[in-house]
PDB file of C-alpha atoms in Angstrom:
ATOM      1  CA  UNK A 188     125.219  69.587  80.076  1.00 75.00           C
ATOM      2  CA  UNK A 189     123.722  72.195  82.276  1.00 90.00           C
ATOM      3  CA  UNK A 190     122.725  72.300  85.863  1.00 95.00           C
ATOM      4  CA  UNK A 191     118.872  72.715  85.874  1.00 96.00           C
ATOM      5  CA  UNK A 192     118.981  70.010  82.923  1.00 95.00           C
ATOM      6  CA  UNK A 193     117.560  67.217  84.881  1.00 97.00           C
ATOM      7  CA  UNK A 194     114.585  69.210  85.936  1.00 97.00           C
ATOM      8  CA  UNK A 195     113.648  70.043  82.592  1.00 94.00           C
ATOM      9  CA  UNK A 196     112.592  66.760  82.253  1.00 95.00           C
ATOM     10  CA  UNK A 197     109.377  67.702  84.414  1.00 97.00           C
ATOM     11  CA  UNK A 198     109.095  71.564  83.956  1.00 96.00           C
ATOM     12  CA  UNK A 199     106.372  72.426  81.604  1.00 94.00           C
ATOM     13  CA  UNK A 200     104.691  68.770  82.302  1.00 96.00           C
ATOM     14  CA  UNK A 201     101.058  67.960  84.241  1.00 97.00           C
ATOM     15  CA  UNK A 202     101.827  67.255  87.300  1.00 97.00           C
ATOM     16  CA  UNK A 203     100.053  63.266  86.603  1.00 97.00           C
ATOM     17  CA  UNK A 204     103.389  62.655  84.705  1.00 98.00           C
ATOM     18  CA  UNK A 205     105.784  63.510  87.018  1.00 98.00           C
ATOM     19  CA  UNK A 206     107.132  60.108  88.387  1.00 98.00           C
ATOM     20  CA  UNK A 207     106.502  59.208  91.788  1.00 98.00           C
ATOM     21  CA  UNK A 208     110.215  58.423  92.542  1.00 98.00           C
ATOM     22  CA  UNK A 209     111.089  62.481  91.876  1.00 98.00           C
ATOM     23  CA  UNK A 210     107.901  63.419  94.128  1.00 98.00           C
ATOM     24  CA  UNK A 211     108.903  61.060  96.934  1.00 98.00           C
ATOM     25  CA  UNK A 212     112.886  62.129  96.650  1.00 98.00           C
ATOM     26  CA  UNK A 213     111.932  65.687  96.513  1.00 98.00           C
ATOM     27  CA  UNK A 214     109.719  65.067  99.917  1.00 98.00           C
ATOM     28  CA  UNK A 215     112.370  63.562 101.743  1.00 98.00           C
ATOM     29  CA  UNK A 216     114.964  66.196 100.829  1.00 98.00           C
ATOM     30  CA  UNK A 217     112.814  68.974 101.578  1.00 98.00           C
ATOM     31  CA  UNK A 218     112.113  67.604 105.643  1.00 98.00           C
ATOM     32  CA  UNK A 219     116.141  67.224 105.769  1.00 98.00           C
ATOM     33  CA  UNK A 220     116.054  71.022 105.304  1.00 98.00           C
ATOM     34  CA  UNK A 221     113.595  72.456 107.241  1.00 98.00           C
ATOM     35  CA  UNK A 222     115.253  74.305 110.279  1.00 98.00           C
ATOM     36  CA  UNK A 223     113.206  75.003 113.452  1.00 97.00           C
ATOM     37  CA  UNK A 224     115.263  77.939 114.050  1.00 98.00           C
ATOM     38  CA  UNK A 225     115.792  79.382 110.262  1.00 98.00           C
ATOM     39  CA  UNK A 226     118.172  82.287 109.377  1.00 98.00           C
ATOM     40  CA  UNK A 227     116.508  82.517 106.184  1.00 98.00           C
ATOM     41  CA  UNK A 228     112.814  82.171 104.606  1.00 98.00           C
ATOM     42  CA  UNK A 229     112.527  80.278 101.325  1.00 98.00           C
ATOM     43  CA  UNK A 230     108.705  80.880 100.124  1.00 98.00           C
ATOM     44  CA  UNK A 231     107.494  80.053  97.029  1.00 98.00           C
ATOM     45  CA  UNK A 232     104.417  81.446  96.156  1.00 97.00           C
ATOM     46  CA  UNK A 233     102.538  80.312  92.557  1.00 97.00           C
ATOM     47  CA  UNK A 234      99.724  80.708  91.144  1.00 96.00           C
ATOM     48  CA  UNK A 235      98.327  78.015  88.566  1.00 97.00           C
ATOM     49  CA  UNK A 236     101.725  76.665  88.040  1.00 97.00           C
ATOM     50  CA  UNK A 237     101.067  72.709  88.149  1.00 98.00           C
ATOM     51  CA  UNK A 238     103.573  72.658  85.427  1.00 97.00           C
ATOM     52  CA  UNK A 239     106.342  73.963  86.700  1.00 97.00           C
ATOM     53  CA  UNK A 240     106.133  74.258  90.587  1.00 98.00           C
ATOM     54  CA  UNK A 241     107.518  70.481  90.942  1.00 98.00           C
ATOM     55  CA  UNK A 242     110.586  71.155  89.036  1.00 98.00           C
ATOM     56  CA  UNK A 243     111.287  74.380  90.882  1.00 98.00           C
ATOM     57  CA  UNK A 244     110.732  72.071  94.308  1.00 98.00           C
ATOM     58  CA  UNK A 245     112.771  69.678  93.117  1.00 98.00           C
ATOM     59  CA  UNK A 246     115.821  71.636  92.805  1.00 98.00           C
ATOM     60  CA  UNK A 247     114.983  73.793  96.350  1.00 98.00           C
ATOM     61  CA  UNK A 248     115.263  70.314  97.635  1.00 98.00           C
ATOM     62  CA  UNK A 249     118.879  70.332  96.705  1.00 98.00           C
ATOM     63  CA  UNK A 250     120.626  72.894  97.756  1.00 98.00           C
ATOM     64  CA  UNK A 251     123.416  73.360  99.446  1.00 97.00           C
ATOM     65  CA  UNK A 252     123.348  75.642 101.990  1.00 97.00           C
ATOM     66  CA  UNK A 253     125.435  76.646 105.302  1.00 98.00           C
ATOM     67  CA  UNK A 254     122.949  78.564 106.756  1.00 98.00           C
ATOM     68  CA  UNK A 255     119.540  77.205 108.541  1.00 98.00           C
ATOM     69  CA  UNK A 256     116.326  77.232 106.544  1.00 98.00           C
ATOM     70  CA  UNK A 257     112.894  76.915 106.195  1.00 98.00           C
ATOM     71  CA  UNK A 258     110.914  76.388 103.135  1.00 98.00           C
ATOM     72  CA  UNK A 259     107.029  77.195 102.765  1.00 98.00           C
ATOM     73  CA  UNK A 260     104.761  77.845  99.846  1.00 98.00           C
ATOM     74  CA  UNK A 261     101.447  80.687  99.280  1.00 98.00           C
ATOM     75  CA  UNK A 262      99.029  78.982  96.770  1.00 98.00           C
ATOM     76  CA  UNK A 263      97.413  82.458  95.726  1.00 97.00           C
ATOM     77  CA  UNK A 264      94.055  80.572  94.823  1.00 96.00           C
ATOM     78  CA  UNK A 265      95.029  78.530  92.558  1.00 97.00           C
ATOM     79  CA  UNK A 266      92.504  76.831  90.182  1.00 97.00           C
ATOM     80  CA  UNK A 267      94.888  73.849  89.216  1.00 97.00           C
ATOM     81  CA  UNK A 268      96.772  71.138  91.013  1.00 98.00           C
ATOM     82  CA  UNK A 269      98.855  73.377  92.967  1.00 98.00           C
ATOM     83  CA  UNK A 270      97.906  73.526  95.769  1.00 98.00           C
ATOM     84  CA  UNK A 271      97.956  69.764  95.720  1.00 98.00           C
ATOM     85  CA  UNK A 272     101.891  70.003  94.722  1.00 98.00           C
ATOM     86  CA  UNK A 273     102.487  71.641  97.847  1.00 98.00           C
ATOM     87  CA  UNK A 274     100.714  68.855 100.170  1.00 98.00           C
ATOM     88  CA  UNK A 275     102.847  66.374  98.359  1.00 98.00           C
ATOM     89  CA  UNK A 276     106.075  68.271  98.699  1.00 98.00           C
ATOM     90  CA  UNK A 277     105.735  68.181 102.749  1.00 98.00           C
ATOM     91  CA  UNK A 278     106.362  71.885 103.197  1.00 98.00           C
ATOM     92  CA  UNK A 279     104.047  74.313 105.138  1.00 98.00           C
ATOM     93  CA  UNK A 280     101.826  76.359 102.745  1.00 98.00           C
ATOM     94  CA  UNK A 281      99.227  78.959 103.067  1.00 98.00           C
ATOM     95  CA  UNK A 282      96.659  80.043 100.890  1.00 97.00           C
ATOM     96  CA  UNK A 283      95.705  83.743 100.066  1.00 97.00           C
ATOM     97  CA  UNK A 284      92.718  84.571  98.252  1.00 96.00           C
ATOM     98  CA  UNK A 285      93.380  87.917  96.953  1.00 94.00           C
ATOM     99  CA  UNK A 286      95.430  87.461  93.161  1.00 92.00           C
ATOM    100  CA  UNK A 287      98.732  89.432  93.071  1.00 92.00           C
ATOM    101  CA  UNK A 288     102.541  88.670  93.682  1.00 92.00           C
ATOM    102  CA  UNK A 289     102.155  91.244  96.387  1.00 94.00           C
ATOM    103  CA  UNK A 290      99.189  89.903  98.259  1.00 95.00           C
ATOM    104  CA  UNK A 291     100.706  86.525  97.800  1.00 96.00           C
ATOM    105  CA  UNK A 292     104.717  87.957  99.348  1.00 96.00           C
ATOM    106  CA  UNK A 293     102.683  89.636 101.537  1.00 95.00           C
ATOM    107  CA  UNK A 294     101.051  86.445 102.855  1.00 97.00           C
ATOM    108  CA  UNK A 295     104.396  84.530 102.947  1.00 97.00           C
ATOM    109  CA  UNK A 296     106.233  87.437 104.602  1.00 96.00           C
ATOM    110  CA  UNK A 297     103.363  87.388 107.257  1.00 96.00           C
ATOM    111  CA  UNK A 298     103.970  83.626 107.579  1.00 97.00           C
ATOM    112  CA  UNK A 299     108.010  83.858 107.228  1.00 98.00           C
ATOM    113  CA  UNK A 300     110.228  82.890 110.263  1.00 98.00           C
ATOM    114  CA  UNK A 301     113.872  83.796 109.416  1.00 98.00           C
ATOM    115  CA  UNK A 302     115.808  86.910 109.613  1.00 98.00           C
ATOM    116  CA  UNK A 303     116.179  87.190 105.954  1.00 98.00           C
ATOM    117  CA  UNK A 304     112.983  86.546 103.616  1.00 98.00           C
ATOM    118  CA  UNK A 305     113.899  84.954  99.862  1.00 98.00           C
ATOM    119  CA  UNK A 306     111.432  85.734  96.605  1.00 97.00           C
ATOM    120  CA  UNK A 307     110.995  82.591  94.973  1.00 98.00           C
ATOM    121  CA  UNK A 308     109.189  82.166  91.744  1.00 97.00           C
ATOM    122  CA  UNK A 309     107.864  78.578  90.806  1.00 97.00           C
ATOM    123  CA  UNK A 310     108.142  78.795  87.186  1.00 96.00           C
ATOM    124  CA  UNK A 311     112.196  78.870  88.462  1.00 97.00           C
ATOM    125  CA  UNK A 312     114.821  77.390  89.087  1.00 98.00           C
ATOM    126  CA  UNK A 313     117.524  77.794  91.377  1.00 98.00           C
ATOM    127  CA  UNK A 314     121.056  76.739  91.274  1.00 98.00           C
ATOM    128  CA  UNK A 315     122.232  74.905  94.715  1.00 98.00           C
ATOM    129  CA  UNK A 316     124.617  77.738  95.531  1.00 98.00           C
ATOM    130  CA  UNK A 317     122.132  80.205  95.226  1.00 98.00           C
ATOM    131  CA  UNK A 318     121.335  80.784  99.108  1.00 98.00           C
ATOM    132  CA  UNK A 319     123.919  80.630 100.485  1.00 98.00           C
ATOM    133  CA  UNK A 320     125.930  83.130  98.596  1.00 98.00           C
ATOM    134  CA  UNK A 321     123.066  85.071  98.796  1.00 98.00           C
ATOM    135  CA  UNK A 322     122.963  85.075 102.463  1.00 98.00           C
ATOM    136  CA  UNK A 323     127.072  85.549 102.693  1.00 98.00           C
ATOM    137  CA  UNK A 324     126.170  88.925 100.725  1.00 98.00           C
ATOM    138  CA  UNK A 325     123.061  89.600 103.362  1.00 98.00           C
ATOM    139  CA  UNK A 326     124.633  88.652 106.573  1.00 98.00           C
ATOM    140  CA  UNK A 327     127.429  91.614 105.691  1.00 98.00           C
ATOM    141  CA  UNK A 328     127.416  95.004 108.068  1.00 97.00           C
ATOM    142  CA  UNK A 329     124.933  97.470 106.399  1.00 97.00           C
ATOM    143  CA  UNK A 330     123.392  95.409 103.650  1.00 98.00           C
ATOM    144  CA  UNK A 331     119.535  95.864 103.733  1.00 98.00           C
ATOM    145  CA  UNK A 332     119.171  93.371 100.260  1.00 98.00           C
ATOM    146  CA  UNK A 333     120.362  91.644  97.821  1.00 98.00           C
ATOM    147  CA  UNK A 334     119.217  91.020  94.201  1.00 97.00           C
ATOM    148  CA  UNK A 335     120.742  88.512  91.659  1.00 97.00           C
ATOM    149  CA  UNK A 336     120.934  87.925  87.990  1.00 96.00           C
ATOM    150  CA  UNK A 337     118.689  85.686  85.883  1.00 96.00           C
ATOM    151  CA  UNK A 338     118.752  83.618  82.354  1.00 94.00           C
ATOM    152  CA  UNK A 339     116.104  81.728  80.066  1.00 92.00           C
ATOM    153  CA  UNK A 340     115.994  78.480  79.118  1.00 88.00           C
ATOM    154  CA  UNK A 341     117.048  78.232  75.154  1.00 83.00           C
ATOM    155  CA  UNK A 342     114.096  76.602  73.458  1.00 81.00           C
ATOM    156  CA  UNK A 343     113.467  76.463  69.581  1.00 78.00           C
ATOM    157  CA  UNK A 344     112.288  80.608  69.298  1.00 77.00           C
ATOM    158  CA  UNK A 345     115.220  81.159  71.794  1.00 79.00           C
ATOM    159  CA  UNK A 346     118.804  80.167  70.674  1.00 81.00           C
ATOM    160  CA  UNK A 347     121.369  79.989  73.188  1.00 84.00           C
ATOM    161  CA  UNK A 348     123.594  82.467  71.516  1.00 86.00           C
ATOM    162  CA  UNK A 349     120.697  84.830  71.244  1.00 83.00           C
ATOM    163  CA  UNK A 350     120.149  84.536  74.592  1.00 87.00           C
ATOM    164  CA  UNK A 351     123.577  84.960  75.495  1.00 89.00           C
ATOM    165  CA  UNK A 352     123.970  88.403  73.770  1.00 87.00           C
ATOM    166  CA  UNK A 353     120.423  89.417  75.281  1.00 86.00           C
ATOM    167  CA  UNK A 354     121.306  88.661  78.786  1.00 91.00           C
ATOM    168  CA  UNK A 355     124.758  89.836  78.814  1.00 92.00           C
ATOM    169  CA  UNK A 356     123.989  93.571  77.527  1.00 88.00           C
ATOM    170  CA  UNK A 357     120.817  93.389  79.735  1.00 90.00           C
ATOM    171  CA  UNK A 358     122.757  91.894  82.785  1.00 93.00           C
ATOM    172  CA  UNK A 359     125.465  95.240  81.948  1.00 92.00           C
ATOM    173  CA  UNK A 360     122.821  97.870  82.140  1.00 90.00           C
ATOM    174  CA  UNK A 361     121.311  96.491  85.228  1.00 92.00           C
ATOM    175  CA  UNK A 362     125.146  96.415  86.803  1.00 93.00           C
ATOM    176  CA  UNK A 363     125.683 100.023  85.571  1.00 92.00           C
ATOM    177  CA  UNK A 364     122.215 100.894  87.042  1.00 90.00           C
ATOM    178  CA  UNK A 365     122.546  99.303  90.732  1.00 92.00           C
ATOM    179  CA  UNK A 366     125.569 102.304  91.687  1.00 93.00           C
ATOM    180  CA  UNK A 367     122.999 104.701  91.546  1.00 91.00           C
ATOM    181  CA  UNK A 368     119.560 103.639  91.260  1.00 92.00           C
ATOM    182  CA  UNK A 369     120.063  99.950  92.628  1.00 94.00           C
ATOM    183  CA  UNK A 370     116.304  99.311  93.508  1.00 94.00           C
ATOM    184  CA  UNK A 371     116.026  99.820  89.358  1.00 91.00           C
ATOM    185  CA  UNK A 372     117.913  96.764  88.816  1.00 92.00           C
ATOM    186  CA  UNK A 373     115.555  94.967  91.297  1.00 94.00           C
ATOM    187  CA  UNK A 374     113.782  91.692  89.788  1.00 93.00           C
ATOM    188  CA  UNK A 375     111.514  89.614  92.322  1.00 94.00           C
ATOM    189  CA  UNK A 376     112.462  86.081  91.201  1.00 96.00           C
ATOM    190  CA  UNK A 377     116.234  87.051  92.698  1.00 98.00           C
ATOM    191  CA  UNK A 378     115.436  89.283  95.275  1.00 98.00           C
ATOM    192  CA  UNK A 379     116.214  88.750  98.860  1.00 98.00           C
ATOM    193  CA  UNK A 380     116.311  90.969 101.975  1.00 98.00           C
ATOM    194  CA  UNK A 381     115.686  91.992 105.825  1.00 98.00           C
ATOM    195  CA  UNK A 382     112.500  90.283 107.062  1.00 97.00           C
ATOM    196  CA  UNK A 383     112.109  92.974 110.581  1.00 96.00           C
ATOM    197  CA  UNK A 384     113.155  95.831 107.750  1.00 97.00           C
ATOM    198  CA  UNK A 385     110.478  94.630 105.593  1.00 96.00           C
ATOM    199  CA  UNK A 386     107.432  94.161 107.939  1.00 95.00           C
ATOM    200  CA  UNK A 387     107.853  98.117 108.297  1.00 95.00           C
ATOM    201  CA  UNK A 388     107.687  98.718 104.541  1.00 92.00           C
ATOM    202  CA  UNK A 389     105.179  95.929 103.535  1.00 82.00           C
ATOM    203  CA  UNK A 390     104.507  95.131 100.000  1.00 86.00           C
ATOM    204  CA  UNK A 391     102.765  97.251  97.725  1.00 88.00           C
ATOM    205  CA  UNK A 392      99.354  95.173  96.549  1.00 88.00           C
ATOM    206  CA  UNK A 393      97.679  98.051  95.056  1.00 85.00           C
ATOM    207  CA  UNK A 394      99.958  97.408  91.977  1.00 82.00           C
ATOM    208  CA  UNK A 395     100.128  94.450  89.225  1.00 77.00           C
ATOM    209  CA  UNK A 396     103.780  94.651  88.758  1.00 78.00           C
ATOM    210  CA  UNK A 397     106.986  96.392  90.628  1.00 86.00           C
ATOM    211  CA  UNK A 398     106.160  95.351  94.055  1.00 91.00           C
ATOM    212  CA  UNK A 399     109.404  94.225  94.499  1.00 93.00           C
ATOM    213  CA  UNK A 400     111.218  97.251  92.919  1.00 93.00           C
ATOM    214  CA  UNK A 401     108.805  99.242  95.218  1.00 94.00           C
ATOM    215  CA  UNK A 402     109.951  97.356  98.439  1.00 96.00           C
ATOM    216  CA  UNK A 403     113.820  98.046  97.426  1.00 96.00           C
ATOM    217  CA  UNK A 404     113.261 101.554  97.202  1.00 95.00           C
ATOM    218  CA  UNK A 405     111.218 101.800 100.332  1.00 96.00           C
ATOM    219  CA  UNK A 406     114.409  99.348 101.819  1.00 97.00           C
ATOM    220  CA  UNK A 407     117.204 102.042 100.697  1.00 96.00           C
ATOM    221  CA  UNK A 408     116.395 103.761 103.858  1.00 96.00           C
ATOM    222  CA  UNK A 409     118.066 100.870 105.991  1.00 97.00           C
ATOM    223  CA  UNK A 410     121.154  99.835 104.268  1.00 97.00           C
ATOM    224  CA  UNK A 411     122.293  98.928 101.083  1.00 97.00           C
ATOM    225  CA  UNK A 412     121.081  96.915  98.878  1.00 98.00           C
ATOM    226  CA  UNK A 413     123.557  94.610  96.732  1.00 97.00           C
ATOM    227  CA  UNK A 414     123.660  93.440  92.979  1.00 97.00           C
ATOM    228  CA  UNK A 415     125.116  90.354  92.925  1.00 97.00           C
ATOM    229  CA  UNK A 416     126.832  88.473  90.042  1.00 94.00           C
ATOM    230  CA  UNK A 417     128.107  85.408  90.866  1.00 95.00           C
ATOM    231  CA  UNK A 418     128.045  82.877  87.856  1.00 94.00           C
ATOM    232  CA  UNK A 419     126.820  80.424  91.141  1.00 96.00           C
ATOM    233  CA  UNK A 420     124.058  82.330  92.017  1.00 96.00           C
ATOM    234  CA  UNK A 421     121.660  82.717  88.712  1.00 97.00           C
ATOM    235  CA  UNK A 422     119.141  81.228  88.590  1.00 97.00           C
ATOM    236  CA  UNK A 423     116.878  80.307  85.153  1.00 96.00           C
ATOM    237  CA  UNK A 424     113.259  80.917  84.214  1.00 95.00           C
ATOM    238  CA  UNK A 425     110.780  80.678  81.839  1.00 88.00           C
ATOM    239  CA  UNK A 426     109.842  83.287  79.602  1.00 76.00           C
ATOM    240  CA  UNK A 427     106.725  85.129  81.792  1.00 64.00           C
ATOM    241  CA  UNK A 428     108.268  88.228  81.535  1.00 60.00           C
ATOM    242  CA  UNK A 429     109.400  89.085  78.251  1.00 58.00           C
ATOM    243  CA  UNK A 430     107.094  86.530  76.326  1.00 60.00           C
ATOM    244  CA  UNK A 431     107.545  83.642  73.703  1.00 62.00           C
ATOM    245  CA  UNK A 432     108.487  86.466  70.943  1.00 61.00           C
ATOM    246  CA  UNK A 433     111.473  86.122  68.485  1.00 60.00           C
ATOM    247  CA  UNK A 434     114.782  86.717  70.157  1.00 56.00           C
ATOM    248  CA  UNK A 435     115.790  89.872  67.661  1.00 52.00           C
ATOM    249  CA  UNK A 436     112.626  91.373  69.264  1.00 61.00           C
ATOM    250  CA  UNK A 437     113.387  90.842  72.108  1.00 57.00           C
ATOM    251  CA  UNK A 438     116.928  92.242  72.012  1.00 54.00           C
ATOM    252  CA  UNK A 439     115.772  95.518  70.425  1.00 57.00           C
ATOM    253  CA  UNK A 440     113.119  95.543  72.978  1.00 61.00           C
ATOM    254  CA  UNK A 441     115.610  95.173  75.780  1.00 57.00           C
ATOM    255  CA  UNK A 442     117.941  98.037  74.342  1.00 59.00           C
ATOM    256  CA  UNK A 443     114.882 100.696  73.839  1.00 62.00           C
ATOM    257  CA  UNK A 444     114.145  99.735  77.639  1.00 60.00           C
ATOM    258  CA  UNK A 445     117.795 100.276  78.552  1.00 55.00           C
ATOM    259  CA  UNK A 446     118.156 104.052  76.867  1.00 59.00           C
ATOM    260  CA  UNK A 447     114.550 104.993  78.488  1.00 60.00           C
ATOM    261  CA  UNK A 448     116.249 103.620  81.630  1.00 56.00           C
ATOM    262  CA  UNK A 449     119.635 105.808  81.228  1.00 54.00           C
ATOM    263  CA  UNK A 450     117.621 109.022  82.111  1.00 58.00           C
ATOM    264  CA  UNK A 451     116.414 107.585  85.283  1.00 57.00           C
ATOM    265  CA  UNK A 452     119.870 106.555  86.524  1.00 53.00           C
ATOM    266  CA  UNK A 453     120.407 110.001  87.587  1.00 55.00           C
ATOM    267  CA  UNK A 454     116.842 111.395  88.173  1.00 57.00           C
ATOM    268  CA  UNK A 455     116.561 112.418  91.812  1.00 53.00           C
ATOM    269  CA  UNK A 456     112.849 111.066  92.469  1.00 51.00           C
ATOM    270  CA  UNK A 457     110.443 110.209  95.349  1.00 50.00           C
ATOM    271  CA  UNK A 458     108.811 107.552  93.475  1.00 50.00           C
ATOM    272  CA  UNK A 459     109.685 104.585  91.858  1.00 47.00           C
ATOM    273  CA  UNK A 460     109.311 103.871  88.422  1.00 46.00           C
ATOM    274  CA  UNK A 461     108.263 100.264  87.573  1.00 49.00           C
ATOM    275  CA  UNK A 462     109.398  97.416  84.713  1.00 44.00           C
ATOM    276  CA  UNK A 463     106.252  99.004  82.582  1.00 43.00           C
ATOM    277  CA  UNK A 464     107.626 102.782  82.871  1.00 40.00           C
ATOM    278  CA  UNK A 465     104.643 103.196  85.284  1.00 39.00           C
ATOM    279  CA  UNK A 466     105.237 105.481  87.694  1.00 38.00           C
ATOM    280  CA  UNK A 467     104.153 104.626  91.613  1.00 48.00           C
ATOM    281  CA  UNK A 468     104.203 107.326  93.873  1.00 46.00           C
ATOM    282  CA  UNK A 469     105.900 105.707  97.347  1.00 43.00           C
TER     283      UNK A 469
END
């Protein structure tokens, strides 16, 4: 049985069949954690994701972390019940009107109390390690950031031993990457870092992807920014990013991605180059 198992049973599901008992634990939890005096920023931002925001709550609610914490949520004008999930939840949550991960980080760094600010994605989960070893990683002399490593959930187009072989040659290149172009290997869903470092270098919202990527490389200047791969610390998703294809697509996909990316590793550059080979000029 996996970890995130038990909040499968709500991810992907209208929020009016959710049972109350889950929304009322995952309430209670969530007060228990809220710090007055965090070391760390959880925010969640989501847009239109009713169906999967209370299952990614739900397992925020039980963590286990060390450290002090707050929680809060950016509804980036959503048209759904969102918004409404947040209210019910009990954490603080802001609204932004513009529609882009980076206006809606933007918002929740503006917002964010803690030293260290954490991307959170709703349509994921997080394992209740995740912070914390995250933070043990931040709170280190020089480091600026820290990114982690992700998986799917296996569903009937994605078998878990084609996932398996997919992540593991993806999560290689991305390892192999970080020594010399480390904001490359940058994802948002499992990417941490700085707060005071990151109010200098806000977030890029003139782009649709790569903010994050573009905040890492702006970051470099500061410190250094850390891949890490703790077993502990990945957290799953959905399949947003790489989309409900077949998983032999996907894998050859992945690999053509991974030889465009070997000439980057050691191209000296002012830019950076995004997930969709897009170049942004800093």
């Amino acid at each position: 049985m996996a970890w995130y198992d038990k909040y499968i049973s709500v991810y992907g599901k209208p929020f009016s069949e959710v049972p109350q008992e889950i929304i009322d634990g995952t309430r209670e939890r969530l007060a228990r954690l809220q710090s007055p005096e965090p070391l760390a920023s959880i925010v969640v931002i989501g847009y239109n994701e009713e169906t999967h925001l209370q299952a990614c709550l739900w397992a925020l609610s039980e963590i286990q972390c060390k450290y002090p914490v707050e929680i809060i949520g950016v509804d980036n004008d959503s048209k759904d019940r969102t918004a409404e999930i947040y209210e019910k939840s009990g954490i603080p949550y802001f609204s932004e009107y513009q529609h882009s991960c980076g206006y809606a980080r933007r918002c929740g760094l503006q917002h964010a109390k803690g030293k260290y600010y954490f991307d959170v994605d709703s349509d994921t989960i997080y394992p209740p390690q995740y912070f914390e070893i995250m933070l043990d990683h931040l709170t280190k002399p020089g480091v600026v950031c820290a990114s982690a490593t992700w998986g799917y959930f296996p569903d009937e187009n994605h078998s878990k031993l084609g996932l398996k072989i997919y992540e593991m040659t993806r999560d290689l290149f991305l390892w192999i990457q970080h020594f010399k172009r480390p904001e490359l290997s940058v994802r948002g869903l499992v990417f941490a870092y700085n707060a005071d470092y990151g109010r200098k270098e806000p977030y890029r919202v003139d782009i649709i992807r790569g903010e994050d990527g573009s905040m890492a490389f702006n970051l470099k200047k500061y410190g250094k920014i850390v891949f890490v791969r703790d077993r502990r610390c990945r957290a799953v998703t959905g399949y947003g990013t790489i989309g409900n294809k077949p998983m032999y697509v996907i894998f050859f996909e992945n690999i053509r991605t991974q030889l465009k990316g070997i000439a980057r590793i050691f191209h000296k550059t002012d830019h950076y180059i995004d997930k969709e080979d897009n170049i942004v000029k800093k």
